[in-house]
Structures are given as structure tokens and as C-alpha cells.
mmCIF file of C-alpha atoms in Angstrom:
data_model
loop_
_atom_site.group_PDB
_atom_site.id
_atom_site.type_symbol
_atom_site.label_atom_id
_atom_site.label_comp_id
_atom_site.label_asym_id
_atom_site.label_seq_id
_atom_site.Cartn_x
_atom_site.Cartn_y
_atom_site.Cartn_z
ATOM 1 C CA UNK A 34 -2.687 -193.403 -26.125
ATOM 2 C CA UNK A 35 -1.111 -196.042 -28.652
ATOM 3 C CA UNK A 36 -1.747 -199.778 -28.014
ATOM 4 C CA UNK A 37 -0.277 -202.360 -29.559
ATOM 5 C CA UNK A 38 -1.507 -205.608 -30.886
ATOM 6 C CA UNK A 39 1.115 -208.968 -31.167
ATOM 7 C CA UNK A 40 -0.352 -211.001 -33.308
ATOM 8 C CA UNK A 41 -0.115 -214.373 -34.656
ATOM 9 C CA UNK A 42 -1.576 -216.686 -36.608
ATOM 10 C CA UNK A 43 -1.549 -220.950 -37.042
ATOM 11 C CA UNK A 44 -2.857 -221.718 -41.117
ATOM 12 C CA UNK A 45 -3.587 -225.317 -42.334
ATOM 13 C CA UNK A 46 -3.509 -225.925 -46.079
ATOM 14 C CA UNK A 47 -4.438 -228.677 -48.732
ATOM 15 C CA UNK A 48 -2.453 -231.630 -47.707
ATOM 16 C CA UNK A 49 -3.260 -233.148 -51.172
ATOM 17 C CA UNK A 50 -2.668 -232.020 -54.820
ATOM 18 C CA UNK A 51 -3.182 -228.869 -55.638
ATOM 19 C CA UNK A 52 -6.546 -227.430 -56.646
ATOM 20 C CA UNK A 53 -8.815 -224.635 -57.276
ATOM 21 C CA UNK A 54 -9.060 -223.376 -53.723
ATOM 22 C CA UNK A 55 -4.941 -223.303 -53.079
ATOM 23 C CA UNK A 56 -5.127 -220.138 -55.536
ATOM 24 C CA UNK A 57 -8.018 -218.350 -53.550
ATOM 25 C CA UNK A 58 -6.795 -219.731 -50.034
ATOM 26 C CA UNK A 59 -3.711 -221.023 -49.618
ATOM 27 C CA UNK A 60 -3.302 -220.829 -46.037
ATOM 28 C CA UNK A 61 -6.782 -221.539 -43.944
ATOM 29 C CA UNK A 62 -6.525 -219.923 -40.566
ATOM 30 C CA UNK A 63 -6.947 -221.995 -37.992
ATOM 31 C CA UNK A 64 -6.151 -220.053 -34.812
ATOM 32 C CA UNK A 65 -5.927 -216.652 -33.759
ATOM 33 C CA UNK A 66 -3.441 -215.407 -31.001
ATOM 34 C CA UNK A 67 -2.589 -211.742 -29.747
ATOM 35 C CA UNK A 68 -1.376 -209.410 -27.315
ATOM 36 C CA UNK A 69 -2.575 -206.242 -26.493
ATOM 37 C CA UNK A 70 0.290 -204.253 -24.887
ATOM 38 C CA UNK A 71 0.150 -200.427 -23.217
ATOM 39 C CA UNK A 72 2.523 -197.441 -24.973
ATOM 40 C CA UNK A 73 4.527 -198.405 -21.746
ATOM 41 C CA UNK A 74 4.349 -202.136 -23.684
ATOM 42 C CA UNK A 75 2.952 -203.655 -20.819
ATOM 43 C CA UNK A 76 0.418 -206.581 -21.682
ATOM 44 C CA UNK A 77 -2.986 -205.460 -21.004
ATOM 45 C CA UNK A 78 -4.658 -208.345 -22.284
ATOM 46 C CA UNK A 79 -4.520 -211.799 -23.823
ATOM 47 C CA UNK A 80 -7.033 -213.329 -27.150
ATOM 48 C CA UNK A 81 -6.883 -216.614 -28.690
ATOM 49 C CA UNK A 82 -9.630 -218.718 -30.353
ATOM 50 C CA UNK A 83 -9.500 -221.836 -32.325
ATOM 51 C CA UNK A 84 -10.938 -221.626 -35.972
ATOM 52 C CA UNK A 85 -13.584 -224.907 -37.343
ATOM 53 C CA UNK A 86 -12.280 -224.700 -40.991
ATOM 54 C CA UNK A 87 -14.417 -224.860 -43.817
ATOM 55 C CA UNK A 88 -11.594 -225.296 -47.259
ATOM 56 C CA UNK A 89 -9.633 -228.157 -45.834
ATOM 57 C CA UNK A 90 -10.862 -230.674 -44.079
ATOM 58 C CA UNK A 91 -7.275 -232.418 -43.366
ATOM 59 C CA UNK A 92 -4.625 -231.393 -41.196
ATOM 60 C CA UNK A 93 -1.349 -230.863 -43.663
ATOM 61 C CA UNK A 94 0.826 -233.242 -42.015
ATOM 62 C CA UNK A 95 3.972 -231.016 -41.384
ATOM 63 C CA UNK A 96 1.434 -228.601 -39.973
ATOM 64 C CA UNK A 97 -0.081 -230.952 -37.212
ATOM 65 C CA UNK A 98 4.073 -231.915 -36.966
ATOM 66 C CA UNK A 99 4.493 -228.192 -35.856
ATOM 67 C CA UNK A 100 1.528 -227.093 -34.062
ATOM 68 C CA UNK A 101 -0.260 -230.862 -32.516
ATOM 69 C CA UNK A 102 -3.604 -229.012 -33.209
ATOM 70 C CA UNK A 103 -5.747 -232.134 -35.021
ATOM 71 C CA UNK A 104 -9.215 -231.873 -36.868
ATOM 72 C CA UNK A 105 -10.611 -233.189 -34.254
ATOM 73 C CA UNK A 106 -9.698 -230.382 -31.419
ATOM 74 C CA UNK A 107 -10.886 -227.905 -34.312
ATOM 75 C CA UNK A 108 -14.439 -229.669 -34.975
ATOM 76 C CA UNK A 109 -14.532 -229.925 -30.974
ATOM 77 C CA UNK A 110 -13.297 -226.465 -29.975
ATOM 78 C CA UNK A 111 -13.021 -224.485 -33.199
ATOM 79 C CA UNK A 112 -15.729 -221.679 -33.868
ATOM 80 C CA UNK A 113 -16.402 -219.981 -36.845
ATOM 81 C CA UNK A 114 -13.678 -217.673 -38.782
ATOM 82 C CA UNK A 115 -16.401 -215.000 -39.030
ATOM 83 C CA UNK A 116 -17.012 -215.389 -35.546
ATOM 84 C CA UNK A 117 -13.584 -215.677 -34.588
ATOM 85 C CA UNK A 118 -12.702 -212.290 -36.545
ATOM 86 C CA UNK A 119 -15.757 -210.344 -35.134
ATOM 87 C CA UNK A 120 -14.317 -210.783 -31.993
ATOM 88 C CA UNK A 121 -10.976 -210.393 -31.989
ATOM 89 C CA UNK A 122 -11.553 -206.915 -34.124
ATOM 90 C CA UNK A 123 -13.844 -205.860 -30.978
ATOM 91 C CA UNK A 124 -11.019 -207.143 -28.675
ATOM 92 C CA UNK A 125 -8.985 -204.939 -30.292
ATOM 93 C CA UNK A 126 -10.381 -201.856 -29.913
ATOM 94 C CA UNK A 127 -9.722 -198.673 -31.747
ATOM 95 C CA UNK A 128 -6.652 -197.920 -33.524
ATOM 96 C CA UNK A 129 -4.860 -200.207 -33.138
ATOM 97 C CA UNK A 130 -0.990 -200.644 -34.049
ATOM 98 C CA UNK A 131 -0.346 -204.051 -35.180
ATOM 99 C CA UNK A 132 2.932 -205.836 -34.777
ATOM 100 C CA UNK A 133 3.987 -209.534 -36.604
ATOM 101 C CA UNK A 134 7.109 -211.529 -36.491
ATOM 102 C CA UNK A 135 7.698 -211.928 -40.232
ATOM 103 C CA UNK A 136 5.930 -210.177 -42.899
ATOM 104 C CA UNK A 137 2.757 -212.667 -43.724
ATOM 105 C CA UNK A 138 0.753 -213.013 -41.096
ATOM 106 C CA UNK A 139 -1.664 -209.319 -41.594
ATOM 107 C CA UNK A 140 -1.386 -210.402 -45.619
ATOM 108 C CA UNK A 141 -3.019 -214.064 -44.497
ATOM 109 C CA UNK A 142 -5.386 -212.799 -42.132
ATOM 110 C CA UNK A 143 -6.941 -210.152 -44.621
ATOM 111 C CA UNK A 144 -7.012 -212.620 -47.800
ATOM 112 C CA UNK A 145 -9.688 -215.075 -45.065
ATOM 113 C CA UNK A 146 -11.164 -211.908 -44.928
ATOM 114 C CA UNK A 147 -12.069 -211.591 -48.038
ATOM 115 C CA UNK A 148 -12.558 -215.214 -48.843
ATOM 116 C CA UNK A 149 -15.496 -214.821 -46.077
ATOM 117 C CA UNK A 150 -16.758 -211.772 -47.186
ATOM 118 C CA UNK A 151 -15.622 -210.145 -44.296
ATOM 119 C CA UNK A 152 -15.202 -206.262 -44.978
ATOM 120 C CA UNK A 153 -11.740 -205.329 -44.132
ATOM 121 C CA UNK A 154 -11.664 -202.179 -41.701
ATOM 122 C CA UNK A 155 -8.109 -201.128 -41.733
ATOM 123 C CA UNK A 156 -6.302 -198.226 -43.117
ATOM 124 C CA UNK A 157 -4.523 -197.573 -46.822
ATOM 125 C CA UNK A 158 -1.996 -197.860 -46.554
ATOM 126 C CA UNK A 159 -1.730 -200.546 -44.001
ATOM 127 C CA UNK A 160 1.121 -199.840 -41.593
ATOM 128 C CA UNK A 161 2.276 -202.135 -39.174
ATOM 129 C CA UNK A 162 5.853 -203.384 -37.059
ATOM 130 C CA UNK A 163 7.039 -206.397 -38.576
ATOM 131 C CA UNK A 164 8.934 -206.913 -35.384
ATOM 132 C CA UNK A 165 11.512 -209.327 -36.910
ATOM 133 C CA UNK A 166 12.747 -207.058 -39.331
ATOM 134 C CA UNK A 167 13.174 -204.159 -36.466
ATOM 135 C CA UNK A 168 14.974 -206.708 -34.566
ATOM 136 C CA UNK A 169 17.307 -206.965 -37.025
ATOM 137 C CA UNK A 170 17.507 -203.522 -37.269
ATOM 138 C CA UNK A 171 18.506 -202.823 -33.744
ATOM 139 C CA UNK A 172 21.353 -205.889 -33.904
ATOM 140 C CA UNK A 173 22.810 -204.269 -37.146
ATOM 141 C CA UNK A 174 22.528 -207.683 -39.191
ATOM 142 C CA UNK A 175 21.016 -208.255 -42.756
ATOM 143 C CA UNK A 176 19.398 -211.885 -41.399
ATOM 144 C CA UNK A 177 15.998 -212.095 -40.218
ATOM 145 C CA UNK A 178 15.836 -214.474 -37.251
ATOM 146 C CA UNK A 179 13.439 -217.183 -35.979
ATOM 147 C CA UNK A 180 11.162 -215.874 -32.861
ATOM 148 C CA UNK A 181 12.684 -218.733 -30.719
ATOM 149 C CA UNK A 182 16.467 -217.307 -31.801
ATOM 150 C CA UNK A 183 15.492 -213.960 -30.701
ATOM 151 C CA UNK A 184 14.217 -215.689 -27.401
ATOM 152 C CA UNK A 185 16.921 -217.347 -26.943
ATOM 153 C CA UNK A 186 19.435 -214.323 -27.250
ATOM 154 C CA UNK A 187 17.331 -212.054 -25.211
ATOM 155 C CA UNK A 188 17.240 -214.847 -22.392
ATOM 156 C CA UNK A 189 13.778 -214.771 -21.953
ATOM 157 C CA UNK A 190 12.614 -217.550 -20.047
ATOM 158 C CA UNK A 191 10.782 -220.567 -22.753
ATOM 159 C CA UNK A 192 7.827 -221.181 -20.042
ATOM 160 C CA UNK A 193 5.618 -221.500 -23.153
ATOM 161 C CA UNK A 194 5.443 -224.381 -25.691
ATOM 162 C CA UNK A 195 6.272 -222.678 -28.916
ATOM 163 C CA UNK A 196 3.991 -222.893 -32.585
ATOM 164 C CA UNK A 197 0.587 -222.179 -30.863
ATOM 165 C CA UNK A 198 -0.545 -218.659 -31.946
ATOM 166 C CA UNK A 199 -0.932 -217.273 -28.436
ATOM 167 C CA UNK A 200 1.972 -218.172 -27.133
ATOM 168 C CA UNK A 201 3.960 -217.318 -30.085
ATOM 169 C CA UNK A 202 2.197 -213.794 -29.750
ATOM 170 C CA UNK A 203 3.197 -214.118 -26.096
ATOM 171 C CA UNK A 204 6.993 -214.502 -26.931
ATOM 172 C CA UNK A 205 6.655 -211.832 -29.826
ATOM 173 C CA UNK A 206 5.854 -209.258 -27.345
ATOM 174 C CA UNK A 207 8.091 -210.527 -24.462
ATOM 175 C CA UNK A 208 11.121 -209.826 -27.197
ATOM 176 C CA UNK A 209 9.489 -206.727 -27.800
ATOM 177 C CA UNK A 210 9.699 -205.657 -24.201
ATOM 178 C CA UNK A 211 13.483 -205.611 -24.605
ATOM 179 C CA UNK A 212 14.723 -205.368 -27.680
ATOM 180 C CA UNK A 213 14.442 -201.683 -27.163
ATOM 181 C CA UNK A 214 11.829 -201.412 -29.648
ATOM 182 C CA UNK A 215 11.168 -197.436 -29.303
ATOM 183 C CA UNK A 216 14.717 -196.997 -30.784
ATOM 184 C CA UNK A 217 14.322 -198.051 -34.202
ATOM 185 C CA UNK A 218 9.621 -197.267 -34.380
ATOM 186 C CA UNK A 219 10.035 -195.220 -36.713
ATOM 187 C CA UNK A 220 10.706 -198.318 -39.131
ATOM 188 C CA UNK A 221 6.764 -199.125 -39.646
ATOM 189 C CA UNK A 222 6.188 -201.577 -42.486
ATOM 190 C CA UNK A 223 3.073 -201.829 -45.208
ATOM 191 C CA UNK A 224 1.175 -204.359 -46.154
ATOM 192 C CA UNK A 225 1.099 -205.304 -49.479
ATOM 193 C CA UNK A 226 -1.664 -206.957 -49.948
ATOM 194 C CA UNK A 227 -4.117 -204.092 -50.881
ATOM 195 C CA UNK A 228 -2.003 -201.592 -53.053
ATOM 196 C CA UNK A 229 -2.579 -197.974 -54.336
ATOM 197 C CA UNK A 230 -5.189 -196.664 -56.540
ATOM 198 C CA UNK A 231 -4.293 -196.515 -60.337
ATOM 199 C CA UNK A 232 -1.663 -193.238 -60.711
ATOM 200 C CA UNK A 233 -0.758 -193.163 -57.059
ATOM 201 C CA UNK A 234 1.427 -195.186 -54.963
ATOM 202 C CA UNK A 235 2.701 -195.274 -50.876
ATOM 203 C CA UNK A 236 5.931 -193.515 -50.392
ATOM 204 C CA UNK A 237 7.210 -193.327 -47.336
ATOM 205 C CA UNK A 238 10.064 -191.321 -45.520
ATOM 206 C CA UNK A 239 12.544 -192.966 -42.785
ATOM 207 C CA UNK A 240 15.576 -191.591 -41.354
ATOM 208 C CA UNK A 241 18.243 -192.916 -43.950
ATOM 209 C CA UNK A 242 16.063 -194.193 -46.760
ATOM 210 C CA UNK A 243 12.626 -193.555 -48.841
ATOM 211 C CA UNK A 244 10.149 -196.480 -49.647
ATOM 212 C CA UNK A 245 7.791 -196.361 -52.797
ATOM 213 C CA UNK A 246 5.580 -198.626 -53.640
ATOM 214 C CA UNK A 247 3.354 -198.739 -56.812
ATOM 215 C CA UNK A 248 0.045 -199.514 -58.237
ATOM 216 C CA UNK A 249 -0.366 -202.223 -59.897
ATOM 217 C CA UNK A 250 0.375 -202.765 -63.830
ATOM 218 C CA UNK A 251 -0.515 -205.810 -66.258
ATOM 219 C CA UNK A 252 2.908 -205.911 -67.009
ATOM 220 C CA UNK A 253 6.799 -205.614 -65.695
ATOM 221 C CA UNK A 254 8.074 -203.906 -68.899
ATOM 222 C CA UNK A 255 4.913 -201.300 -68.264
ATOM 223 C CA UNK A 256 5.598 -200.635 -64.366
ATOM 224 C CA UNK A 257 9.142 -199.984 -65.595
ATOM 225 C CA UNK A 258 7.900 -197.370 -68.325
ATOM 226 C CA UNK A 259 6.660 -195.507 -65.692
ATOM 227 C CA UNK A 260 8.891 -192.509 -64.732
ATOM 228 C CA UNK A 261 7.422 -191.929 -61.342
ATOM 229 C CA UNK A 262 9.243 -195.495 -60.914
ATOM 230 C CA UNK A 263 12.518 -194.881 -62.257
ATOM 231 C CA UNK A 264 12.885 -191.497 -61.327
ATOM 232 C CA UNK A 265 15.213 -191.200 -58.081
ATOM 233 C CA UNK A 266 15.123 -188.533 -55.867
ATOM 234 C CA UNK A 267 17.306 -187.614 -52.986
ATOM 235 C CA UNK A 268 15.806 -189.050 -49.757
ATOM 236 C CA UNK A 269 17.119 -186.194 -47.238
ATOM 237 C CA UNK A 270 16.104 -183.043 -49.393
ATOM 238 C CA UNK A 271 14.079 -184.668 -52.152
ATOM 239 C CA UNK A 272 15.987 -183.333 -54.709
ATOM 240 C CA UNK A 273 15.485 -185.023 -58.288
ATOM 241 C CA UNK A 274 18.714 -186.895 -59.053
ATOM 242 C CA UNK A 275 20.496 -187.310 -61.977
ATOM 243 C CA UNK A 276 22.100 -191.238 -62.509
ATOM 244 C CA UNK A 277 25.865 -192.221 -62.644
ATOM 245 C CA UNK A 278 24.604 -195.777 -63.283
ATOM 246 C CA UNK A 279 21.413 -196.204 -64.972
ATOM 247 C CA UNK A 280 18.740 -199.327 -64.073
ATOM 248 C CA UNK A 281 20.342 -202.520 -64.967
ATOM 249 C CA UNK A 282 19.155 -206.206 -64.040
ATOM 250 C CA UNK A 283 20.857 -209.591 -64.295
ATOM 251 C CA UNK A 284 17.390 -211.526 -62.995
ATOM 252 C CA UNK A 285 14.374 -209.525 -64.517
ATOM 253 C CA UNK A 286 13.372 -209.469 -59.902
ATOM 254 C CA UNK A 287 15.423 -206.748 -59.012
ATOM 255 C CA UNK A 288 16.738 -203.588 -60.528
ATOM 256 C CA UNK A 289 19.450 -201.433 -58.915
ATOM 257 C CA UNK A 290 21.071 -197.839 -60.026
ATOM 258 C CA UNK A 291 23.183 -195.530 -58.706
ATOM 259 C CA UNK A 292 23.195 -191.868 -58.320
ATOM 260 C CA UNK A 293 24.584 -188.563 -56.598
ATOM 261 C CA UNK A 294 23.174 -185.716 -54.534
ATOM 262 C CA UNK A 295 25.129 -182.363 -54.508
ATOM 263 C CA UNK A 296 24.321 -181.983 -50.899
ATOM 264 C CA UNK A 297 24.320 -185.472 -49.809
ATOM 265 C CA UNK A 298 26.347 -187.910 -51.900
ATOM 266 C CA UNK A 299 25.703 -190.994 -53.618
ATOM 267 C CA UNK A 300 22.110 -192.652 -53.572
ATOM 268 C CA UNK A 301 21.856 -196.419 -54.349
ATOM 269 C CA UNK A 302 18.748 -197.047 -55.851
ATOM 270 C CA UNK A 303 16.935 -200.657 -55.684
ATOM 271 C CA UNK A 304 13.237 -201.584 -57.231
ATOM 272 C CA UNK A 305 11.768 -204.895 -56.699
ATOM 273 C CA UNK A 306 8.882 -205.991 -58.790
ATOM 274 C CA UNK A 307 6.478 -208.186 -57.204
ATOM 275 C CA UNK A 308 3.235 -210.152 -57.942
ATOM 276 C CA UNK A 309 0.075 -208.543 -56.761
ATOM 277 C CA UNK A 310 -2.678 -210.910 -55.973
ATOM 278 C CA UNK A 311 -4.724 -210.578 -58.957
ATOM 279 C CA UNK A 312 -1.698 -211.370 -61.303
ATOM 280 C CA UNK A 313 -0.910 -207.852 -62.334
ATOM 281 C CA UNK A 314 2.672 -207.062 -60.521
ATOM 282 C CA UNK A 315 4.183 -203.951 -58.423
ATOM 283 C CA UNK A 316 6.906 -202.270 -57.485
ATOM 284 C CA UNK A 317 8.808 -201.174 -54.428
ATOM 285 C CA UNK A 318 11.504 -198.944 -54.941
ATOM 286 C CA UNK A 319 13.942 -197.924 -51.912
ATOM 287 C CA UNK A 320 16.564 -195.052 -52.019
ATOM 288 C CA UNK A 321 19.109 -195.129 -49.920
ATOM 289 C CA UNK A 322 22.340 -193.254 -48.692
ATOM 290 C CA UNK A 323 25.277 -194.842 -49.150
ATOM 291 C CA UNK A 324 29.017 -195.484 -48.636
ATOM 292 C CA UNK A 325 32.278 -196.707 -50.510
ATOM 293 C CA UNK A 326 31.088 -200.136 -50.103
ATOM 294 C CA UNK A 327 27.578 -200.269 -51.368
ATOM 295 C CA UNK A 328 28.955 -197.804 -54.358
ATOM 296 C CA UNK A 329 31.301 -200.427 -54.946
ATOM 297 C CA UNK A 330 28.707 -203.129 -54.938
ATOM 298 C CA UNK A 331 26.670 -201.439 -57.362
ATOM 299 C CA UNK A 332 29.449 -201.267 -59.723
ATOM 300 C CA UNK A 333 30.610 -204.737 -59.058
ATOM 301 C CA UNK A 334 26.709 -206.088 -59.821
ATOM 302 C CA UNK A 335 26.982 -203.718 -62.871
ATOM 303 C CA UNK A 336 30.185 -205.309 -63.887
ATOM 304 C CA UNK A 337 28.801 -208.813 -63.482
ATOM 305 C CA UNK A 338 25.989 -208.206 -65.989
ATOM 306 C CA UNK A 339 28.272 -207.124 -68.414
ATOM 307 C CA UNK A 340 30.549 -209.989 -67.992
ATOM 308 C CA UNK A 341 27.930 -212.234 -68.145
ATOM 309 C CA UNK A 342 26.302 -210.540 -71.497
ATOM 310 C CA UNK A 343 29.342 -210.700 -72.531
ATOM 311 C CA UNK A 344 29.961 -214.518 -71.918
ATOM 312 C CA UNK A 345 26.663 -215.367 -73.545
ATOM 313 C CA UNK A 346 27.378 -213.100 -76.519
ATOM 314 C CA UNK A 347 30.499 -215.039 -77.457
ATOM 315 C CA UNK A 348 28.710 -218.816 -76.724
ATOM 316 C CA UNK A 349 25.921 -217.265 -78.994
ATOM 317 C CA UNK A 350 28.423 -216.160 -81.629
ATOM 318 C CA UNK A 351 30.577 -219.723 -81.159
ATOM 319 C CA UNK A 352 26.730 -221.525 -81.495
ATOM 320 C CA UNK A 353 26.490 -219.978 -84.738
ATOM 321 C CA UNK A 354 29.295 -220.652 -85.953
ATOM 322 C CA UNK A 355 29.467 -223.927 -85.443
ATOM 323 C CA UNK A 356 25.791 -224.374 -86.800
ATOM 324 C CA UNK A 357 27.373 -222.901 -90.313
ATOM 325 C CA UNK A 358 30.207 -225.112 -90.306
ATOM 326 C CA UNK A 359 28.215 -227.939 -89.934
ATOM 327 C CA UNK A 360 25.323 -226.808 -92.082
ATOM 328 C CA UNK A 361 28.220 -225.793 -94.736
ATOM 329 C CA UNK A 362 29.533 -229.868 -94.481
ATOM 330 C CA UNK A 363 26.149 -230.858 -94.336
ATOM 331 C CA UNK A 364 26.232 -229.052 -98.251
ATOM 332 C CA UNK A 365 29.407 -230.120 -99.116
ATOM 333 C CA UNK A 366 28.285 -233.584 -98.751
ATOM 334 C CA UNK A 367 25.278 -233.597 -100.576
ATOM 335 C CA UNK A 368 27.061 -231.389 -103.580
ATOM 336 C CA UNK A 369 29.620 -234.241 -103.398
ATOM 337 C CA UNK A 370 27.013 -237.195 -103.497
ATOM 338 C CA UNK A 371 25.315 -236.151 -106.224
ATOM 339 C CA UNK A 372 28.632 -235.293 -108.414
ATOM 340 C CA UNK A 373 29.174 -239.033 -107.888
ATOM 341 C CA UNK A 374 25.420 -240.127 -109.011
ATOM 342 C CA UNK A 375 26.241 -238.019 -112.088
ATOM 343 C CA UNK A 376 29.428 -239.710 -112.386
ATOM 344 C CA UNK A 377 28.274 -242.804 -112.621
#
């Protein structure tokens, strides 16, 4: 039987200049809060435990703004992080599914991890629900929105303060309860904070799209060499597509393309290159079905390069010119003072 784990986390981080430590840890956990809920998403269970931090030593003042946890509840209450983890991985039991409201929270929790020397036990990939994004899902809107919006619409009852980890786990799984969750599960996420071996990569398959995400490379221009990358491929029969619009870019972030199935029409493609943690950057490429409209946005982002190429060709051109002109009076002016010297 699947159970699932809410989770959430509170972070501190270095409420001075930046140093050394912000590019290791950036976010210091400071509390741990979760949920463990039945496949019937019943809560079985409740964890929390406040973290004594060991990077910084000063509560980040919009931080103790948010959350009212001070230094001195953590030196008072807070045990260690290795502690802390040990026993909320034993409170969790085995395999279990975890669920987030946002995207950062798994990402945060394994880099302390590793900062501790912690071994991290979970699965490659790592799958998860980043329950935000299958709210959004299930409303049919593009926005991703705050856990106390989603409260609010669902009417659940705020008996809770909100921004302490436990209750904000609490209120994660009450809006999982019913937001009809088991209609969109099939939208799992992954974690990118551990990525795939050199030559291999995640892909995986959802009802009306394909996700594939690369290893890492030392450089954009390589990851984009890479035809596993830029190849597109049907994502209802798998089918190896050829493009109507080839990979374009107007930011050097994302890259979009669009092409056609025999069988199942057009397929927009999108690939988003990212920064891994060691430096090196990644790719996520999605496929997806689509309509008049997103053909017609493709074209019009298409069109939009060009026009701006264009625009930048002709100030570049107009630039140059007007650097000959005045390079060309510049020489006209010299010729002409020394025909005077030699006049005289």
C-alpha cells in the first residue's frame, strides 16, 4: 500500500554579505514538518522537529518576519540536523511517496544532506508530487498558487498559524484531501538535484506530453550538440519527427521548435537549459501535443526573433555607418590642417 509523505521545510540563511558557505548552503534547515497520509489520504501520522544550526548563527531577518522562530528557541529546542534527519527517514518508513508545495523543498533537504555527510537513500530518478503544480493542473491555469490561496479557495478552515513547517505540511495535505488529487497522479515530478549518469538521461511519459531531462555538460553550446537533445519524437507513438520549425532562441534559456506527426499532428517542442549544482548545466526538454493556438505561438515567437535580428542588424549597419562618416571627417580634417601648415 502507497503512503504519502507532505512535507515541508523552514531554512534560515546568511543575514550578512555573502560568503563562502552561501555557495555550499544557501538555505540552512531549520525545521522539519510532515504528514504521513494512507492511499485513502487519510493522515496517519504527524513529525516535526526543530533543527540547532551550525552555518548561520543569525536569524535572516525577513525569515524570523515569516516564521517568529528566533536563535534562541533553536539553541533551546533545536536538535541536531543529523539527528533530526535520522529520524524523520525512520518516521517515514519504506517507500515512501513524497509530496511538496513548490518545487524546492526535496532539492534543499538533500543538498543539508550532503553538506552533513548524510548518505542520501532515495531513488534515481527522484520522483515526487509537487502538489502546487498538480493543483494547477486540476484548475486548468498556467499560475502556480500560494498554499494559503489554495486554502482559501478550497475553504478549508485556517485553524493553523501558517509558515511553521508542520502546519504548512498540515494545510498541504488538507488541500490534497480535496483537490481531487487521484485525477491528475499520474503528473509525478523529478528532482533535479542529482541528474543522470554521463550518456543517459530521465525521460518520462504522461498522458499528453514527454519529459527528458539530461546529463550534465560543461557547456550550453555542447548539451545542444547533442542529438538525443534536439531530436523530437512523437509523444503518443514515439515516432521520430521531422521539424517544420527548427530550434530557435531569443534568450539563450529556452529553446522552442515545432513539428508534425502523421498520425497525431503538430508537436511543440520546448528545452530549457538549466544550471546543475556543480556549474556544468542541463537540459529538460518537453514535447507536447498541440493546437492552432500554441502552433501559432510558436510561429509568432519565431517571428519575433527575426524581427528583432532584424532590428539589431540595421542599428548595427546604421552604427557603422555613422562610425565611417565620422572617422572619414575625422580625415578630412586632418588632410585639411596640414594643407594649411604647408600653406603657410
Amino acid at each position: 500500500m502507497s503512503h504519502y509523505i507532505i512535507l515541508d521545510l523552514e531554512w534560515n540563511q546568511n543575514p550578512h554579505r555573502r560568503s563562502g558557505d552561501d555557495e555550499i548552503l544557501p538555505f540552512e534547515i531549520i525545521e522539519i514538518g510532515a504528514v504521513r497520509l494512507n492511499d485513502r489520504l487519510e493522515i496517519e501520522s504527524e513529525f516535526n522537529r526543530l533543527i540547532r544550526p551550525c552555518v548561520y548563527r543569525k536569524m535572516h531577518k525577513k525569515i524570523y518576519e515569516v516564521t517568529h522562530i528566533s536563535m534562541e528557541e533553536l539553541d533551546r529546542k533545536g536538535i541536531r540536523f543529523r539527528d533530526a534527519i535520522t529520524q524523520f527517514l525512520d518516521w517515514c518508513g519504506d517507500d515512501p511517496v513524497f509530496c511538496t508545495w513548490g518545487s524546492m523543498d526535496l532539492t534543499e533537504l538533500q543538498r543539508n544532506m550532503v553538506y552533513h555527510g548524510i548518505r542520501l537513500p532515495f531513488d534515481l530518478p527522484f520522483l515526487y508530487y509537487d502538489l502546487q503544480k498538480v493543483y494547477s493542473l486540476i484548475k486548468g491555469e498556467r499560475t502556480k498558487d500560494s498554499l494559503d490561496t489554495a486554502v482559501a479557495e478550497l475553504h478549508i478552515d485556517t485553524v493553523r498559524p501558517f509558515h511553521h513547517a508542520l502546519d504548512d505540511a498540515w494545510y498541504t495535505a488538507c488541500v490534497m484531501q480535496r483537490m481531487n488529487f487521484f485525477s491528475r497522479s499520474k503528473y509525478v515530478s523529478v528532482d533535479y538535484y542529482r541528474l543522470p549518469e554521463p550518456k543517459s538521461a530521465f525521460i518520462l511519459h504522461f498522458p499528453d506530453y514527454d519529459k527528458f531531462v539530461t546529463h550534465p555538460y560543461e557547456t550550453r553550446e555542447e548539451a545542444l550538440s547533442d542529438r538525443k537533445l534536439t531530436q523530437v519524437v512523437c509523444c503518443q507513438c514515439q515516432r521520430a519527427l521531422r521539424k517544420k520549425i527548427r530550434w530557435f532562441s531569443s534568450n539563450q534559456r529556452f529553446y522552442y521548435c515545432l513539428a508534425v506527426c502523421p498520425e497525431h499532428g503538430y508537436i511543440k517542442g520546448k528545452i530549457r537549459i538549466k544550471k546543475a549544482e556543480d556549474g556544468s548545466v542541463f537540459a529538460v526538454k518537453t514535447t507536447k501535443i498541440t493546437d492552432q493556438s500554441g502552433i501559432d505561438l510558436v510561429i509568432s515567437k519565431k517571428e519575433d526573433v527575426r524581427r528583432k535580428r532584424s532590428e539589431r542588424a540595421k542599428r548595427l549597419k546604421l552604427n557603422s555607418l555613422a562610425e565611417n562618416a565620422a572617422q572619414s571627417a575625422n580625415q578630412s580634417h586632418r588632410s585639411s590642417g596640414r594643407r594649411k601648415v604647408l600653406d603657410r
